[in-house]
Coordinates of C-alpha atoms and ligand atoms in Angstrom, one line a residue:
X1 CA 18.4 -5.8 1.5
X2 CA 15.3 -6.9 -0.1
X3 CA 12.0 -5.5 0.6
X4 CA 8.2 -6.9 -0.4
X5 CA 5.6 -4.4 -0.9
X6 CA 1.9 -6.3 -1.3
X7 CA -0.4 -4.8 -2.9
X8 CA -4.0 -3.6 -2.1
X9 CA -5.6 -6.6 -0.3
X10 CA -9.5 -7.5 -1.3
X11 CA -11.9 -8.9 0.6
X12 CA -11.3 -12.7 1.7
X13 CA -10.4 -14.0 -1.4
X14 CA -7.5 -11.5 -1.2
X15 CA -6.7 -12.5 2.0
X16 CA -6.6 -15.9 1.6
X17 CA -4.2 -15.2 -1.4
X18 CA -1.9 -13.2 0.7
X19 CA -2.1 -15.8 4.2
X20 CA -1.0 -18.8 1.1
X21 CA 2.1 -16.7 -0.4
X22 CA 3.4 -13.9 2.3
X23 CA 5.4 -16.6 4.3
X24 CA 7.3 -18.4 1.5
X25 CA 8.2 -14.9 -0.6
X26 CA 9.1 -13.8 2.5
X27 CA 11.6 -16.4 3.1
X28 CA 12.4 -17.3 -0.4
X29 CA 13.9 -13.7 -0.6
X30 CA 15.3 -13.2 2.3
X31 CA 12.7 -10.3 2.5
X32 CA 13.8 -8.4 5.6
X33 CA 10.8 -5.5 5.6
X34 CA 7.4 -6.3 4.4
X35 CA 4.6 -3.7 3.8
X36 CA 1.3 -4.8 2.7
X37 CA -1.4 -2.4 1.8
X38 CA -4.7 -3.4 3.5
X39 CA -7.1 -0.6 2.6
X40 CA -9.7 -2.7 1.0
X41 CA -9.0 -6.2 3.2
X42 CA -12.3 -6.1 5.1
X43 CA -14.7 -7.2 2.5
X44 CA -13.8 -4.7 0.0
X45 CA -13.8 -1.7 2.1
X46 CA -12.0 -0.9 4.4
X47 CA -9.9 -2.7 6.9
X48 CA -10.9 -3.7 10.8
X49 CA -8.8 -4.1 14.1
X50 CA -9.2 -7.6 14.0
X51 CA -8.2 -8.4 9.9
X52 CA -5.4 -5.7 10.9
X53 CA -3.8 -8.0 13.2
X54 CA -4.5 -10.9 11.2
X55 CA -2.3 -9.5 9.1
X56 CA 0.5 -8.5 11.1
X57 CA 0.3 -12.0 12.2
X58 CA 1.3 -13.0 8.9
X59 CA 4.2 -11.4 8.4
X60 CA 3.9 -7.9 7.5
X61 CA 6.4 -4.6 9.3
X62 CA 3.6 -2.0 8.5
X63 CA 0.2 -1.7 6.7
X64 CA -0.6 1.4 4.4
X65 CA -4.1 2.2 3.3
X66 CA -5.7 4.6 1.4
X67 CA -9.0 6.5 0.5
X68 CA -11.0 3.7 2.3
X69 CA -9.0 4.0 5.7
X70 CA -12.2 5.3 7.7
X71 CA -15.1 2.9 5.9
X72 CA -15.1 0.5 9.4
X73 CA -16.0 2.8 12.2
X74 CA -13.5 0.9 14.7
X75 CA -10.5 1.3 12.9
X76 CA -10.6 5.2 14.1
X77 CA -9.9 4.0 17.8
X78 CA -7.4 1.2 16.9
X79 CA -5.5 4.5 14.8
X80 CA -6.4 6.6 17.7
X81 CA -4.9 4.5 20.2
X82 CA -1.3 4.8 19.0
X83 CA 1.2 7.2 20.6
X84 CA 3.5 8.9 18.0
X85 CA 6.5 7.2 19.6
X86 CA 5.3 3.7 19.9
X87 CA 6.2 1.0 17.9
X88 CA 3.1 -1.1 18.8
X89 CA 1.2 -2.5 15.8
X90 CA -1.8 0.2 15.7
X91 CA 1.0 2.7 15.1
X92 CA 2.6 0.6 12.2
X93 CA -0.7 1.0 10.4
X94 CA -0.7 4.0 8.3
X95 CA -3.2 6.3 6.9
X96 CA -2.1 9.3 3.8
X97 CA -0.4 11.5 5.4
X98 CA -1.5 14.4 3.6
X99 CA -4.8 14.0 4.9
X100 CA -6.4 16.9 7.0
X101 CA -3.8 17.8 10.2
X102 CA -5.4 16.6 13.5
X103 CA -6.6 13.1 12.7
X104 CA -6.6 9.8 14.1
X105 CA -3.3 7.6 12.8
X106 CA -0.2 8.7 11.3
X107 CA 0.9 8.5 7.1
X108 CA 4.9 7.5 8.2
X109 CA 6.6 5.1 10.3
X110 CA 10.0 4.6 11.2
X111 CA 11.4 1.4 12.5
X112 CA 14.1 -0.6 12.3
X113 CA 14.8 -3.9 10.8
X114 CA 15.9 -7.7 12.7
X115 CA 19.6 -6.7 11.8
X116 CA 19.1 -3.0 12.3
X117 CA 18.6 -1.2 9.4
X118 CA 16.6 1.9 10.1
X119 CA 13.9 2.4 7.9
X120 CA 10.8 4.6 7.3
X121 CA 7.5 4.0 5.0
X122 CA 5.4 6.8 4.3
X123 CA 1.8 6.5 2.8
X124 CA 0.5 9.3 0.7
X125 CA -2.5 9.9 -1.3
X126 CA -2.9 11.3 -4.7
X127 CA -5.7 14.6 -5.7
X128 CA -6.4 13.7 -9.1
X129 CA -9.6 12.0 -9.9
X130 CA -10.0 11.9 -5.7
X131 CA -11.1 12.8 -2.8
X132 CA -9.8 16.5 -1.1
X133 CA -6.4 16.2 0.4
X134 CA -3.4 18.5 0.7
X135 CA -0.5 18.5 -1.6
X136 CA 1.1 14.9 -1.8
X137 CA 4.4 16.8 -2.8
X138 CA 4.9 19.1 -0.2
X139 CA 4.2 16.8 2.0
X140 CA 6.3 14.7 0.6
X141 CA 8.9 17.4 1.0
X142 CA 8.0 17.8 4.7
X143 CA 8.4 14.6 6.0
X144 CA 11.8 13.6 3.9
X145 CA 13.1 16.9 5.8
X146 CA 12.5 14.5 9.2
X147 CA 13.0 11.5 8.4
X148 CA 16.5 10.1 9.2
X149 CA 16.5 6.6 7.3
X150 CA 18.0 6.0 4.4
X151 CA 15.7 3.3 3.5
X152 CA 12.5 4.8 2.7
X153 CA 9.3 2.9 0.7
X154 CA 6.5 5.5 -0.3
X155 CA 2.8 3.8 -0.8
X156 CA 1.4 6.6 -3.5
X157 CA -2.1 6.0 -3.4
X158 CA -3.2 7.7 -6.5
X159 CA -5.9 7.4 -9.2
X160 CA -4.3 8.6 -12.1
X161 CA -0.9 7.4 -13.7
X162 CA 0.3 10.7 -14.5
X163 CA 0.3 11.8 -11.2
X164 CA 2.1 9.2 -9.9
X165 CA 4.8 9.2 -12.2
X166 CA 5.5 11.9 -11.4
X167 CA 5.7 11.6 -7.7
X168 CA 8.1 8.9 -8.9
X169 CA 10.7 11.6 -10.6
X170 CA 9.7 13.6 -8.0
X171 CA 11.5 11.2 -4.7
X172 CA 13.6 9.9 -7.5
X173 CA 16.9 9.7 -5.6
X174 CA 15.3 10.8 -2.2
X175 CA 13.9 8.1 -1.5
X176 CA 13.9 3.5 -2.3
X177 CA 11.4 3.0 -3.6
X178 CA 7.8 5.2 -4.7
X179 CA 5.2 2.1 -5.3
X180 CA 1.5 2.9 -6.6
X181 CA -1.8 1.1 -5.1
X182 CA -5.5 2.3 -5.6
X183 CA -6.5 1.3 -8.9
X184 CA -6.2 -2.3 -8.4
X185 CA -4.6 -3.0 -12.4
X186 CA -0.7 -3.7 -11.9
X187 CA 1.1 -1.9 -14.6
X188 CA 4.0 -3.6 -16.5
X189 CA 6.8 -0.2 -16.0
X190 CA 8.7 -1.4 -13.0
X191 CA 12.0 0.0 -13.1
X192 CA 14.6 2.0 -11.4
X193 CA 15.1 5.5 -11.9
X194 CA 17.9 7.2 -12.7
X195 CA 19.1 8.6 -9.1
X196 CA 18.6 5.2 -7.5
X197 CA 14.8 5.2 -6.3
X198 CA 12.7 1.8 -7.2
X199 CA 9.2 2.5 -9.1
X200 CA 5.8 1.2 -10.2
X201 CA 2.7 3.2 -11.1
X202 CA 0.7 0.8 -9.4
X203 CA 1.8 -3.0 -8.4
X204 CA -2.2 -4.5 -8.9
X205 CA -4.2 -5.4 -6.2
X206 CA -3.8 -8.3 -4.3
X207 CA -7.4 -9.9 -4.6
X208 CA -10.0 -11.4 -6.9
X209 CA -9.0 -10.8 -10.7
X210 CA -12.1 -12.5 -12.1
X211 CA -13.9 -9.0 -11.2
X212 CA -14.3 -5.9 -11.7
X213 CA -11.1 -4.4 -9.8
X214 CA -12.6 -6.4 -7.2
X215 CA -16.2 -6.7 -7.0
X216 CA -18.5 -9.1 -8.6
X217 CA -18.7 -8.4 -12.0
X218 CA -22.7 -8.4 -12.7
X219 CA -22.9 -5.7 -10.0
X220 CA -21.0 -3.5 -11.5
X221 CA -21.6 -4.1 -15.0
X222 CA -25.5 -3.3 -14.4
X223 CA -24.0 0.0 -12.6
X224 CA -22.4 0.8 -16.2
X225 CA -25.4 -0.5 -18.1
X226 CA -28.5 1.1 -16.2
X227 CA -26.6 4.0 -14.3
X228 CA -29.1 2.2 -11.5
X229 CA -27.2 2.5 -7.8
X230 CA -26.5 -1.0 -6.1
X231 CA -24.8 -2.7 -3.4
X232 CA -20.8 -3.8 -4.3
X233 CA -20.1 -7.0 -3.0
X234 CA -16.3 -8.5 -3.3
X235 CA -15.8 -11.7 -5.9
X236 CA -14.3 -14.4 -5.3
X237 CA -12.4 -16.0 -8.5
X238 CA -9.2 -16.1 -9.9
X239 CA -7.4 -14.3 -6.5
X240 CA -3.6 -13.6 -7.1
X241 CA -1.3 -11.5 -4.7
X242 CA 0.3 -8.6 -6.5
X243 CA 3.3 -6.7 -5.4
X244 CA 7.2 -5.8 -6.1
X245 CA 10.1 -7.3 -4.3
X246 CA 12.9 -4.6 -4.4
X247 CA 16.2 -5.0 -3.5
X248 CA 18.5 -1.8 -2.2
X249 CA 21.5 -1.1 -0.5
X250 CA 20.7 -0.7 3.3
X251 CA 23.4 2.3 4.1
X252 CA 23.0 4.3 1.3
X253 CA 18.9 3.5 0.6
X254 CA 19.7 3.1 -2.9
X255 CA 17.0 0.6 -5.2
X256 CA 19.6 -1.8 -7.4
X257 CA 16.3 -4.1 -8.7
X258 CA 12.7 -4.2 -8.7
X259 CA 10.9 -7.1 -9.8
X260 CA 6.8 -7.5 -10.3
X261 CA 5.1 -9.9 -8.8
X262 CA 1.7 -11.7 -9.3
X263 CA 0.9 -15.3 -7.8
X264 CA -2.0 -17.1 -8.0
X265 CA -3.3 -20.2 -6.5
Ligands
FE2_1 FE1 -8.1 3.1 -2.8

């Protein structure tokens, strides 16, 4: 069974990237569950109702996100408006799970594949070098204890590498696959660990390259230069769609093959 995992989508140039090659990778692999990470799809931050559906349209199972899950306001009532039992498409877009208990969305989903395979992707955030959130591993622990899918992808949205390699040994075995998003730079240690479970400290974000992990590189650059505060706007150039295809056995949830991905135009 092989699975696509797209990483964090930027702006419209990101967008576009993903519309031009979600279909054919899809089909060209015989993908059978596609996640895409659209935290940042709505001009950089954030992602909307509308761009949500968008993507669904394209292709993808379920959406994860990230830190910037709450930058457009009405995304909390598209989140809100999912039931904890439905599979409608507000409830296939996930939010960390480890965020504070009692808000809008929910950081796991559990479906089932077009020939049946039951699987679940959980979307967790990392603490280092971020925002306050509870303990990605324990919560970790706590939903594995639920979940009844062998096939399970984990989005770690995490800042810093060590943190997330070590979520990687940590679901090593427990789980298919433990892919990183967040800092938008793909890193080149795909591989699969030694109990079976697929792993990349962060497959790159899917969006403009010719950038500074996203936005326009003068902006930013005159941030570094003048310590001045400015407004971030999303580039444009060189947009390529980042992400790992990973192949696993379907009754056991086992990873066999991970392979990086970057496309361009
Ligand atoms: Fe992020």
């Amino acid at each position: 069974m092989n699975i696509l995992f797209v990483g964090d989508i930027f702006g419209s140039a990101g967008r576009r990237i993903v519309h031009e090659h979600l279909g054919h990778v899809r089909a060209t692999h015989n993908v059978e569950l596609t996640v895409v990470n659209s935290e940042n799809a709505a001009g950089g931050f954030g992602v909307t109702p509308q761009i949500a559906e968008e993507i669904f349209d394209w292709g993808a199972d379920v959406q994860t996100t990230g830190n910037h899950v709450w930058d457009k306001k009405e995304l909390v009532d598209y989140l809100g408006s999912a039931a904890p039992d439905s599979h409608e498409r507000p409830r296939r877009l996930l939010r960390p799970a480890n965020f504070s208990p009692g808000l809008p969305g929910f950081g796991v989903y559990e479906g089932v594949t077009a020939s049946g395979v039951d699987y679940a992707v959980v979307n967790l955030q990392g603490r280092v070098f971020m925002g306050n959130t509870e303990d990605p591993f324990r919560a970790a622990d706590a939903l594995l204890s639920r979940i009844r899918a062998k096939v399970i992808l984990v989005d770690f949205h995490a800042e810093a590498t060590s943190e997330k390699v070590a979520m990687g040994w940590y679901l090593d075995g427990r789980v298919t696959a433990v892919l990183g998003t967040h800092t938008h730079v793909p890193t080149a240690d795909e591989r699969i660990l030694p109990n079976g479970t697929a792993f990349q400290t962060d497959v790159g974000m899917s969006g403009p390259y010719d950038s500074i992990i996203g936005v326009e590189k003068d902006l930013v650059l005159h941030r570094f230069l003048t310590g001045m505060p400015g407004r971030f706007e999303a580039a444009k150039g060189n947009p390529k769609m980042c992400g790992a295809l990973v192949e696993c056995d379907p009754m056991t949830g086992r990873a066999s093959r991970i392979q990086r991905i970057m496309l361009g135009e």
